[in-house]
Short mmCIF file of C-alpha atoms (C1' of nucleotides) in Angstrom, two decimals:
data_model
loop_
_atom_site.label_atom_id
_atom_site.label_comp_id
_atom_site.label_asym_id
_atom_site.label_seq_id
_atom_site.Cartn_x
_atom_site.Cartn_y
_atom_site.Cartn_z
CA UNK X 44 1.24 19.52 -25.08
CA UNK X 45 4.66 18.25 -25.92
CA UNK X 46 2.98 16.34 -28.71
CA UNK X 47 4.80 15.04 -31.71
CA UNK X 48 8.51 15.84 -31.35
CA UNK X 49 8.44 18.94 -29.22
CA UNK X 50 10.84 20.30 -26.62
CA UNK X 51 13.91 18.21 -26.81
CA UNK X 52 15.72 17.91 -23.53
CA UNK X 53 18.52 16.02 -21.96
CA UNK X 54 17.61 12.76 -20.30
CA UNK X 55 19.10 13.91 -17.01
CA UNK X 56 16.82 16.91 -16.87
CA UNK X 57 13.89 14.67 -17.75
CA UNK X 58 14.80 12.29 -14.98
CA UNK X 59 14.48 15.10 -12.45
CA UNK X 60 11.07 16.06 -13.76
CA UNK X 61 9.96 12.44 -13.61
CA UNK X 62 11.15 12.10 -10.02
CA UNK X 63 9.10 15.14 -9.04
CA UNK X 64 6.07 13.70 -10.77
CA UNK X 65 6.70 10.37 -9.08
CA UNK X 66 6.73 11.98 -5.65
CA UNK X 67 3.37 13.59 -6.31
CA UNK X 68 1.72 10.54 -7.81
CA UNK X 69 3.10 7.89 -5.49
CA UNK X 70 2.16 10.11 -2.57
CA UNK X 71 -1.42 10.03 -3.77
CA UNK X 72 -1.90 6.37 -4.48
CA UNK X 73 0.99 4.54 -2.90
CA UNK X 74 3.33 2.18 -4.64
CA UNK X 75 1.03 -0.62 -5.72
CA UNK X 76 -1.95 1.35 -6.89
CA UNK X 77 -0.11 4.05 -8.80
CA UNK X 78 0.53 3.04 -12.40
CA UNK X 79 3.58 4.27 -14.22
CA UNK X 80 1.21 5.83 -16.71
CA UNK X 81 0.02 8.26 -14.03
CA UNK X 82 3.56 9.41 -13.37
CA UNK X 83 4.21 9.65 -17.10
CA UNK X 84 1.11 11.77 -17.62
CA UNK X 85 2.11 14.13 -14.81
CA UNK X 86 5.55 14.50 -16.38
CA UNK X 87 4.08 15.00 -19.87
CA UNK X 88 5.84 11.98 -21.20
CA UNK X 89 4.92 8.61 -22.61
CA UNK X 90 4.87 5.63 -20.23
CA UNK X 91 7.39 3.88 -22.42
CA UNK X 92 9.95 6.59 -21.93
CA UNK X 93 9.74 6.33 -18.17
CA UNK X 94 11.15 2.85 -18.55
CA UNK X 95 14.03 4.22 -20.56
CA UNK X 96 14.87 6.66 -17.78
CA UNK X 97 14.43 4.14 -14.97
CA UNK X 98 14.96 0.42 -15.31
CA UNK X 99 11.85 -0.55 -13.36
CA UNK X 100 8.93 0.76 -11.37
CA UNK X 101 10.57 0.02 -8.06
CA UNK X 102 13.74 1.88 -8.98
CA UNK X 103 11.67 4.95 -9.77
CA UNK X 104 9.93 4.69 -6.43
CA UNK X 105 13.28 4.41 -4.70
CA UNK X 106 14.58 7.46 -6.55
CA UNK X 107 11.55 9.40 -5.34
CA UNK X 108 12.13 8.22 -1.79
CA UNK X 109 15.79 9.16 -1.87
CA UNK X 110 14.89 12.63 -3.00
CA UNK X 111 12.26 12.85 -0.27
CA UNK X 112 14.72 12.09 2.51
CA UNK X 113 17.21 14.45 1.00
CA UNK X 114 14.65 17.25 1.20
CA UNK X 115 13.79 16.31 4.77
CA UNK X 116 17.41 16.46 5.84
CA UNK X 117 17.80 19.84 4.21
CA UNK X 118 14.75 21.13 6.05
CA UNK X 119 16.13 19.92 9.36
CA UNK X 120 19.40 21.69 8.65
CA UNK X 121 17.57 24.92 7.92
CA UNK X 122 15.54 24.60 11.09
CA UNK X 123 18.62 23.98 13.16
CA UNK X 124 20.25 27.06 11.68
CA UNK X 125 17.47 29.13 13.18
CA UNK X 126 18.58 28.21 16.71
CA UNK X 127 22.27 27.84 16.14
CA UNK X 128 24.28 27.41 19.29
CA UNK X 129 21.30 26.99 21.60
CA UNK X 130 20.55 23.93 23.72
CA UNK X 131 19.63 20.55 22.16
CA UNK X 132 15.96 20.74 23.10
CA UNK X 133 15.60 24.07 21.43
CA UNK X 134 17.43 22.84 18.34
CA UNK X 135 15.20 19.80 18.04
CA UNK X 136 12.17 22.02 18.48
CA UNK X 137 13.20 24.21 15.58
CA UNK X 138 13.98 21.19 13.46
CA UNK X 139 10.52 19.86 14.16
CA UNK X 140 9.03 23.16 13.12
CA UNK X 141 10.98 23.15 9.88
CA UNK X 142 9.84 19.60 9.20
CA UNK X 143 6.23 20.58 9.78
CA UNK X 144 6.59 23.38 7.25
CA UNK X 145 8.21 21.11 4.70
CA UNK X 146 5.48 18.52 4.78
CA UNK X 147 2.70 21.06 4.72
CA UNK X 148 1.81 19.97 1.20
CA UNK X 149 1.53 16.38 2.42
CA UNK X 150 3.32 14.83 -0.54
CA UNK X 151 6.54 14.05 1.28
CA UNK X 152 4.63 12.85 4.29
CA UNK X 153 2.34 10.48 2.44
CA UNK X 154 5.22 9.13 0.42
CA UNK X 155 6.90 8.04 3.63
CA UNK X 156 3.72 6.41 4.88
CA UNK X 157 3.29 4.50 1.64
CA UNK X 158 6.94 3.51 1.62
CA UNK X 159 6.64 2.01 5.07
CA UNK X 160 3.70 -0.05 3.89
CA UNK X 161 5.58 -1.23 0.82
CA UNK X 162 8.63 -2.21 2.81
CA UNK X 163 8.19 -5.89 2.04
CA UNK X 164 9.91 -5.07 -1.23
CA UNK X 165 13.56 -5.24 -0.22
CA UNK X 166 14.76 -2.32 -2.33
CA UNK X 167 12.12 -0.12 -0.73
CA UNK X 168 12.91 -1.26 2.80
CA UNK X 169 16.57 -0.51 2.17
CA UNK X 170 15.77 2.95 0.91
CA UNK X 171 13.60 3.73 3.92
CA UNK X 172 16.25 2.52 6.33
CA UNK X 173 18.88 4.54 4.53
CA UNK X 174 16.75 7.68 4.70
CA UNK X 175 15.73 7.19 8.28
CA UNK X 176 19.34 6.58 9.26
CA UNK X 177 20.33 9.82 7.60
CA UNK X 178 17.59 11.77 9.35
CA UNK X 179 18.15 10.20 12.76
CA UNK X 180 21.89 10.60 12.68
CA UNK X 181 21.65 14.16 11.49
CA UNK X 182 19.13 15.07 14.18
CA UNK X 183 21.33 13.60 16.85
CA UNK X 184 24.67 14.98 15.80
CA UNK X 185 23.40 18.40 14.82
CA UNK X 186 21.34 18.93 17.98
CA UNK X 187 23.66 17.16 20.37
CA UNK X 188 20.60 15.75 22.10
CA UNK X 189 20.64 12.50 24.04
CA UNK X 190 19.29 9.23 22.72
CA UNK X 191 15.97 9.55 24.51
CA UNK X 192 15.30 13.00 23.14
CA UNK X 193 16.10 11.87 19.61
CA UNK X 194 13.88 8.83 19.98
CA UNK X 195 11.07 11.04 21.16
CA UNK X 196 11.65 13.38 18.22
CA UNK X 197 11.16 10.54 15.74
CA UNK X 198 8.22 9.06 17.63
CA UNK X 199 6.30 12.33 17.49
CA UNK X 200 7.16 12.60 13.84
CA UNK X 201 5.42 9.28 13.32
CA UNK X 202 2.42 10.48 15.30
CA UNK X 203 2.35 13.52 13.06
CA UNK X 204 2.15 11.23 10.02
CA UNK X 205 -0.79 9.40 11.54
CA UNK X 206 -2.65 12.60 12.29
CA UNK X 207 -2.16 13.93 8.79
CA UNK X 208 -3.05 10.66 7.09
CA UNK X 209 -6.36 10.49 8.90
CA UNK X 210 -7.17 14.20 8.72
CA UNK X 211 -7.55 14.14 12.47
CA UNK X 212 -7.65 17.91 12.78
CA UNK X 213 -10.94 18.04 10.91
CA UNK X 214 -13.04 14.91 11.05
CA UNK X 215 -12.80 14.34 14.67
CA UNK X 216 -13.89 14.72 18.28
CA UNK X 217 -12.43 14.61 21.75
CA UNK X 218 -9.97 11.79 21.26
CA UNK X 219 -8.54 13.33 18.10
CA UNK X 220 -7.83 16.55 19.95
CA UNK X 221 -5.83 14.58 22.49
CA UNK X 222 -3.64 13.12 19.75
CA UNK X 223 -3.23 16.35 17.80
CA UNK X 224 -2.58 18.64 20.74
CA UNK X 225 0.49 20.76 20.28
CA UNK X 226 1.50 19.07 17.05
CA UNK X 227 2.23 21.65 14.41
CA UNK X 228 -0.04 20.12 11.85
CA UNK X 229 0.22 20.70 8.18
CA UNK X 230 -2.69 22.89 7.15
CA UNK X 231 -4.77 21.16 4.49
CA UNK X 232 -3.05 21.44 1.13
CA UNK N 176 -8.91 -30.47 1.69
CA UNK N 177 -12.49 -29.43 1.75
CA UNK N 178 -12.58 -30.47 -1.85
CA UNK N 179 -15.75 -31.33 -3.68
CA UNK N 180 -18.65 -30.88 -1.27
CA UNK N 181 -17.02 -31.64 2.05
CA UNK N 182 -17.59 -30.22 5.53
CA UNK N 183 -20.69 -28.17 5.31
CA UNK N 184 -20.69 -25.22 7.63
CA UNK N 185 -22.73 -22.22 8.43
CA UNK N 186 -21.88 -19.07 6.56
CA UNK N 187 -21.37 -17.19 9.81
CA UNK N 188 -18.70 -19.60 10.96
CA UNK N 189 -17.08 -19.37 7.53
CA UNK N 190 -17.07 -15.61 7.75
CA UNK N 191 -15.00 -15.78 10.92
CA UNK N 192 -12.50 -18.10 9.31
CA UNK N 193 -12.25 -15.80 6.32
CA UNK N 194 -11.65 -12.78 8.51
CA UNK N 195 -8.78 -14.56 10.23
CA UNK N 196 -7.32 -15.48 6.87
CA UNK N 197 -7.79 -11.91 5.69
CA UNK N 198 -5.85 -10.56 8.66
CA UNK N 199 -2.93 -12.83 7.87
CA UNK N 200 -2.89 -12.20 4.14
CA UNK N 201 -3.57 -8.48 4.15
CA UNK N 202 -0.89 -8.11 6.83
CA UNK N 203 1.60 -9.69 4.44
CA UNK N 204 0.87 -7.83 1.26
CA UNK N 205 -1.25 -4.86 2.14
CA UNK N 206 -4.59 -3.98 0.65
CA UNK N 207 -3.76 -3.36 -2.97
CA UNK N 208 -1.33 -6.17 -3.59
CA UNK N 209 -3.21 -8.92 -1.85
CA UNK N 210 -5.66 -10.67 -4.16
CA UNK N 211 -8.85 -12.13 -2.80
CA UNK N 212 -7.64 -15.44 -4.14
CA UNK N 213 -4.84 -15.43 -1.56
CA UNK N 214 -7.32 -14.98 1.28
CA UNK N 215 -9.55 -17.64 -0.21
CA UNK N 216 -6.69 -20.11 -0.44
CA UNK N 217 -5.72 -19.48 3.17
CA UNK N 218 -9.32 -20.10 4.23
CA UNK N 219 -9.59 -23.23 2.07
CA UNK N 220 -12.38 -21.75 0.04
CA UNK N 221 -12.99 -20.70 -3.53
CA UNK N 222 -12.47 -17.02 -4.38
CA UNK N 223 -16.04 -16.83 -5.61
CA UNK N 224 -17.42 -17.77 -2.24
CA UNK N 225 -15.53 -14.98 -0.53
CA UNK N 226 -17.66 -12.59 -2.54
CA UNK N 227 -20.77 -14.31 -1.29
CA UNK N 228 -19.66 -13.80 2.29
CA UNK N 229 -18.50 -10.21 1.80
CA UNK N 230 -19.92 -7.82 -0.77
CA UNK N 231 -16.54 -6.47 -1.88
CA UNK N 232 -12.84 -6.59 -1.26
CA UNK N 233 -12.87 -3.39 0.74
CA UNK N 234 -15.61 -4.60 3.05
CA UNK N 235 -13.55 -7.68 3.83
CA UNK N 236 -10.56 -5.51 4.60
CA UNK N 237 -12.67 -3.36 6.90
CA UNK N 238 -13.97 -6.45 8.68
CA UNK N 239 -10.39 -7.56 9.26
CA UNK N 240 -9.48 -4.11 10.58
CA UNK N 241 -12.46 -4.02 12.93
CA UNK N 242 -11.44 -7.34 14.36
CA UNK N 243 -7.87 -6.13 14.72
CA UNK N 244 -8.83 -3.13 16.81
CA UNK N 245 -11.14 -5.24 18.86
CA UNK N 246 -8.25 -7.54 19.74
CA UNK N 247 -6.05 -4.56 20.55
CA UNK N 248 -8.60 -3.11 22.93
CA UNK N 249 -8.96 -6.45 24.65
CA UNK N 250 -5.20 -6.69 25.08
CA UNK N 251 -5.09 -3.23 26.64
CA UNK N 252 -7.82 -4.22 29.04
CA UNK N 253 -5.90 -7.31 30.09
CA UNK N 254 -2.75 -5.30 30.57
CA UNK N 255 -4.53 -2.74 32.68
CA UNK N 256 -5.95 -5.50 34.84
CA UNK N 257 -2.41 -6.46 35.79
CA UNK N 258 -1.91 -3.11 37.54
CA UNK N 259 -5.42 -2.46 38.70
CA UNK N 260 -5.75 0.50 41.02
CA UNK N 261 -2.21 1.78 40.53
CA UNK N 262 -1.22 5.16 39.13
CA UNK N 263 -1.89 6.14 35.50
CA UNK N 264 1.73 5.89 34.41
CA UNK N 265 1.96 2.37 35.69
CA UNK N 266 -1.32 1.42 34.04
CA UNK N 267 -0.20 2.77 30.68
CA UNK N 268 3.07 0.93 31.06
CA UNK N 269 1.30 -2.37 31.58
CA UNK N 270 -1.03 -1.66 28.68
CA UNK N 271 1.97 -1.02 26.49
CA UNK N 272 3.47 -4.31 27.56
CA UNK N 273 0.29 -6.16 26.77
CA UNK N 274 0.15 -4.51 23.36
CA UNK N 275 3.73 -5.53 22.65
CA UNK N 276 2.83 -9.12 23.47
CA UNK N 277 -0.25 -9.05 21.28
CA UNK N 278 1.56 -7.85 18.21
CA UNK N 279 4.45 -10.21 18.65
CA UNK N 280 3.29 -12.16 15.62
CA UNK N 281 3.32 -8.95 13.60
CA UNK N 282 0.07 -9.60 11.77
CA UNK N 283 -1.98 -7.08 13.69
CA UNK N 284 0.81 -4.56 13.54
CA UNK N 285 1.38 -4.78 9.80
CA UNK N 286 -2.33 -4.67 9.15
CA UNK N 287 -2.49 -1.30 10.86
CA UNK N 288 0.46 -0.01 8.87
CA UNK N 289 -1.11 -1.11 5.61
CA UNK N 290 -4.46 0.33 6.62
CA UNK N 291 -2.90 3.72 7.23
CA UNK N 292 -1.40 3.62 3.77
CA UNK N 293 -4.72 2.67 2.20
CA UNK N 294 -6.60 5.41 4.00
CA UNK N 295 -7.39 7.23 0.78
CA UNK N 296 -10.22 4.74 0.44
CA UNK N 297 -12.91 6.36 2.59
CA UNK N 298 -14.27 3.15 4.10
CA UNK N 299 -10.80 2.23 5.25
CA UNK N 300 -10.06 5.67 6.67
CA UNK N 301 -13.33 5.52 8.61
CA UNK N 302 -12.47 2.12 10.02
CA UNK N 303 -9.02 3.25 11.12
CA UNK N 304 -10.43 6.36 12.79
CA UNK N 305 -13.07 4.29 14.51
CA UNK N 306 -10.48 1.84 15.82
CA UNK N 307 -8.02 4.49 16.88
CA UNK N 308 -10.77 6.37 18.68
CA UNK N 309 -11.70 3.23 20.56
CA UNK N 310 -8.10 2.56 21.57
CA UNK N 311 -7.34 6.15 22.53
CA UNK N 312 -10.46 6.63 24.53
CA UNK N 313 -10.05 3.34 26.30
CA UNK N 314 -6.43 4.09 27.18
CA UNK N 315 -7.37 7.44 28.59
CA UNK N 316 -10.43 6.48 30.59
CA UNK N 317 -9.05 3.23 31.89
CA UNK N 318 -5.69 4.65 32.94
CA UNK N 319 -6.93 8.04 34.04
CA UNK N 320 -3.80 9.54 32.52
CA UNK N 321 -3.62 13.11 31.27
CA UNK N 322 -3.81 14.09 27.63
CA UNK N 323 -0.06 14.42 27.24
CA UNK N 324 0.61 10.99 28.63
CA UNK N 325 -1.98 9.43 26.35
CA UNK N 326 -0.56 11.24 23.34
CA UNK N 327 2.88 9.97 24.19
CA UNK N 328 1.50 6.46 24.57
CA UNK N 329 0.13 6.50 21.03
CA UNK N 330 3.21 8.20 19.60
CA UNK N 331 5.49 5.49 20.93
CA UNK N 332 3.10 2.89 19.59
CA UNK N 333 3.61 4.39 16.16
CA UNK N 334 7.36 4.34 16.62
CA UNK N 335 7.03 0.69 17.56
CA UNK N 336 5.27 0.04 14.25
CA UNK N 337 8.09 1.69 12.36
CA UNK N 338 10.74 -0.34 14.15
CA UNK N 339 8.96 -3.59 13.47
CA UNK N 340 8.19 -2.79 9.84
CA UNK N 341 11.84 -2.13 9.11
CA UNK N 342 13.26 -4.94 11.28
CA UNK N 343 15.34 -2.34 13.01
CA UNK N 344 16.40 -4.68 15.79
CA UNK N 345 18.36 -6.79 13.33
CA UNK N 346 19.54 -5.04 10.20
CA UNK N 347 20.92 -2.01 11.80
CA UNK N 348 23.60 0.03 13.49
CA UNK N 349 24.01 2.86 15.92
CA UNK N 350 21.03 4.95 14.83
CA UNK N 351 18.67 1.98 14.94
CA UNK N 352 19.64 1.29 18.52
CA UNK N 353 18.69 4.84 19.39
CA UNK N 354 15.21 4.37 17.97
CA UNK N 355 14.65 0.90 19.41
CA UNK N 356 15.98 1.59 22.88
CA UNK N 357 13.60 0.51 25.61
CA UNK N 358 10.85 -0.42 23.17
CA UNK N 359 9.54 -3.87 23.95
CA UNK N 360 9.96 -5.13 20.47
CA UNK N 361 8.12 -8.07 19.04
CA UNK N 362 10.60 -10.90 18.69
CA UNK N 363 10.74 -12.08 15.08
CA UNK N 364 7.75 -14.26 14.31
"C1'" DC A 241 24.20 16.36 -47.97
"C1'" DC A 242 24.66 12.40 -45.36
"C1'" DA A 243 25.45 9.71 -41.19
"C1'" DT A 244 24.94 9.21 -36.52
"C1'" DC A 245 23.02 9.50 -32.03
"C1'" DG A 246 19.93 10.42 -28.52
"C1'" DA A 247 15.05 11.80 -27.33
"C1'" DG A 248 10.73 10.11 -27.41
"C1'" DT A 249 6.54 7.21 -28.86
"C1'" DG A 250 2.77 3.56 -30.43
"C1'" DA A 251 1.53 -0.74 -30.35
"C1'" DT A 252 1.65 -4.89 -28.21
"C1'" DT A 253 2.27 -8.76 -24.94
"C1'" DG A 254 1.51 -11.54 -21.11
"C1'" DA A 255 -0.03 -11.70 -16.67
"C1'" DC A 256 -3.11 -10.80 -13.11
"C1'" DC A 257 -7.37 -9.63 -10.76
"C1'" DA A 258 -12.21 -7.96 -8.97
"C1'" DG A 259 -16.48 -9.28 -9.53
"C1'" DT A 260 -20.43 -12.17 -11.80
"C1'" DC A 261 -23.28 -16.06 -12.96
"C1'" DA A 262 -25.03 -20.29 -13.76
"C1'" DC A 263 -24.40 -24.23 -11.83
"C1'" DT A 264 -23.81 -28.66 -8.40
"C1'" DC A 265 -24.30 -30.92 -4.33
"C1'" DA A 266 -25.53 -32.04 0.52
"C1'" DC A 267 -28.88 -31.97 3.79
"C1'" DA A 268 -33.42 -31.35 6.00
"C1'" DA A 269 -38.41 -31.56 6.42
"C1'" DC A 270 -42.42 -33.00 4.83
"C1'" DG C 281 -38.59 -39.71 -2.37
"C1'" DT C 282 -39.07 -35.30 -3.68
"C1'" DT C 283 -38.68 -30.72 -3.04
"C1'" DG C 284 -36.60 -26.61 -1.23
"C1'" DT C 285 -32.66 -24.14 0.61
"C1'" DG C 286 -28.25 -22.76 1.51
"C1'" DA C 287 -23.16 -23.99 0.97
"C1'" DG C 288 -19.82 -23.89 -2.29
"C1'" DT C 289 -17.54 -23.83 -7.05
"C1'" DG C 290 -15.80 -23.37 -12.20
"C1'" DA C 291 -15.54 -20.72 -15.79
"C1'" DC C 292 -15.65 -16.44 -17.62
"C1'" DT C 293 -15.37 -11.17 -18.43
"C1'" DG C 294 -13.74 -6.74 -18.70
"C1'" DG C 295 -10.25 -4.18 -17.31
"C1'" DT C 296 -5.60 -2.83 -15.86
"C1'" DC C 297 -0.74 -2.68 -15.83
"C1'" DA C 298 4.53 -3.56 -16.09
"C1'" DA C 299 7.59 -4.18 -19.40
"C1'" DT C 300 9.38 -4.63 -24.35
"C1'" DC C 301 10.41 -3.45 -29.07
"C1'" DA C 302 10.58 -1.60 -33.32
"C1'" DC C 303 10.15 2.59 -34.80
"C1'" DT C 304 10.26 8.10 -35.89
"C1'" DC C 305 12.03 12.48 -35.53
"C1'" DG C 306 15.17 16.21 -34.72
"C1'" DA C 307 19.72 18.00 -33.89
"C1'" DT C 308 24.64 17.92 -34.60
"C1'" DG C 309 29.09 17.22 -36.93
"C1'" DG C 310 31.75 16.35 -40.87
#
DNA sequence: CCATCGAGTGATTGACCAGTCACTCACAAC
DNA sequence: GTTGTGAGTGACTGGTCAATCACTCGATGG
């Protein structure tokens, strides 16, 4: 579809579509093993045009990451709204729940995992730090929790990533139950 | 060195050298962006011979991972020995310290991060699960700690990986201090 | 009706890389 | 000394991929 000269569109609208496609594709294969052509196919666009919308592969990846952290922050805000005015622990708990719901489809989660692994590319490391700063600072200021509670919040988020990456709630035995206990895990898909 | 027909060696000894080189190189670039030729160069060997020692790239990566988790388990055992007979919390604390020392050179840490990101390759996912099971079960049985304590132990290990990957103890500001607080971070290098 | 401009593509280039194969060379044992 | 074996390599192949460039097509405005 969208063969020879179909649906004209503005390049800004296209850029959004491409970013969505990039999130999905990069989440599947990671930065290095996802070709631009895969993203282009998902966005129903030629590979060449992706390079007209974004100057390079890495800048597209960064755009996807930025969007990812933006969505995460929004989710945290929504979660916090569910326990507005209550104590910090309760607020963080709701934020965690909202995060778990958001990453239920695993795309945003896997993108973060892959980004961490690709952090030897400076632009990517910067983007991850920027996003993590945003999330951490929001969690702290919005919940009013102390440093230790916030640290714990992020640490269990990382554990959650590990569990999901390895499908620990399916494949596994005793030890996996220990790690997954009480974590609101994203149901498959 | 080891140019034309020098130091003959047994293939088993060579395999060990190659695994060490693989740990270092895969830790730098990750699975997908590290060519076999880089590992071969580090081991002073031709790329072709690497494929005689290991049937494929992925099997070499798995061998490196297996060795990594073996070293981690050993470190935990040594740490536990330093607080032999004391309470579980204390034992876990010492094990954490020993782990922090082990990964001070970052190679073993980054290898785990990259492995998690490459877990869509089944052989790699299996190896990571195997290693994590070993570590988790050892930590639990050796320390005698409860499930929650063990879970927390692993979660903070993951946080430690994140901090080290992003160099959070250097680049950063307020929020980074929150995340790094109290973590025995690997000094650069 | 013509000119312009932006959306979008096909074809290509240059580099890199996993894996293969036929080969050489050192050493041992007879 | 010659023959067999295992260590180790050079050269190649088939494939992939980021990035570039010259191009086409459709809409819009005068």
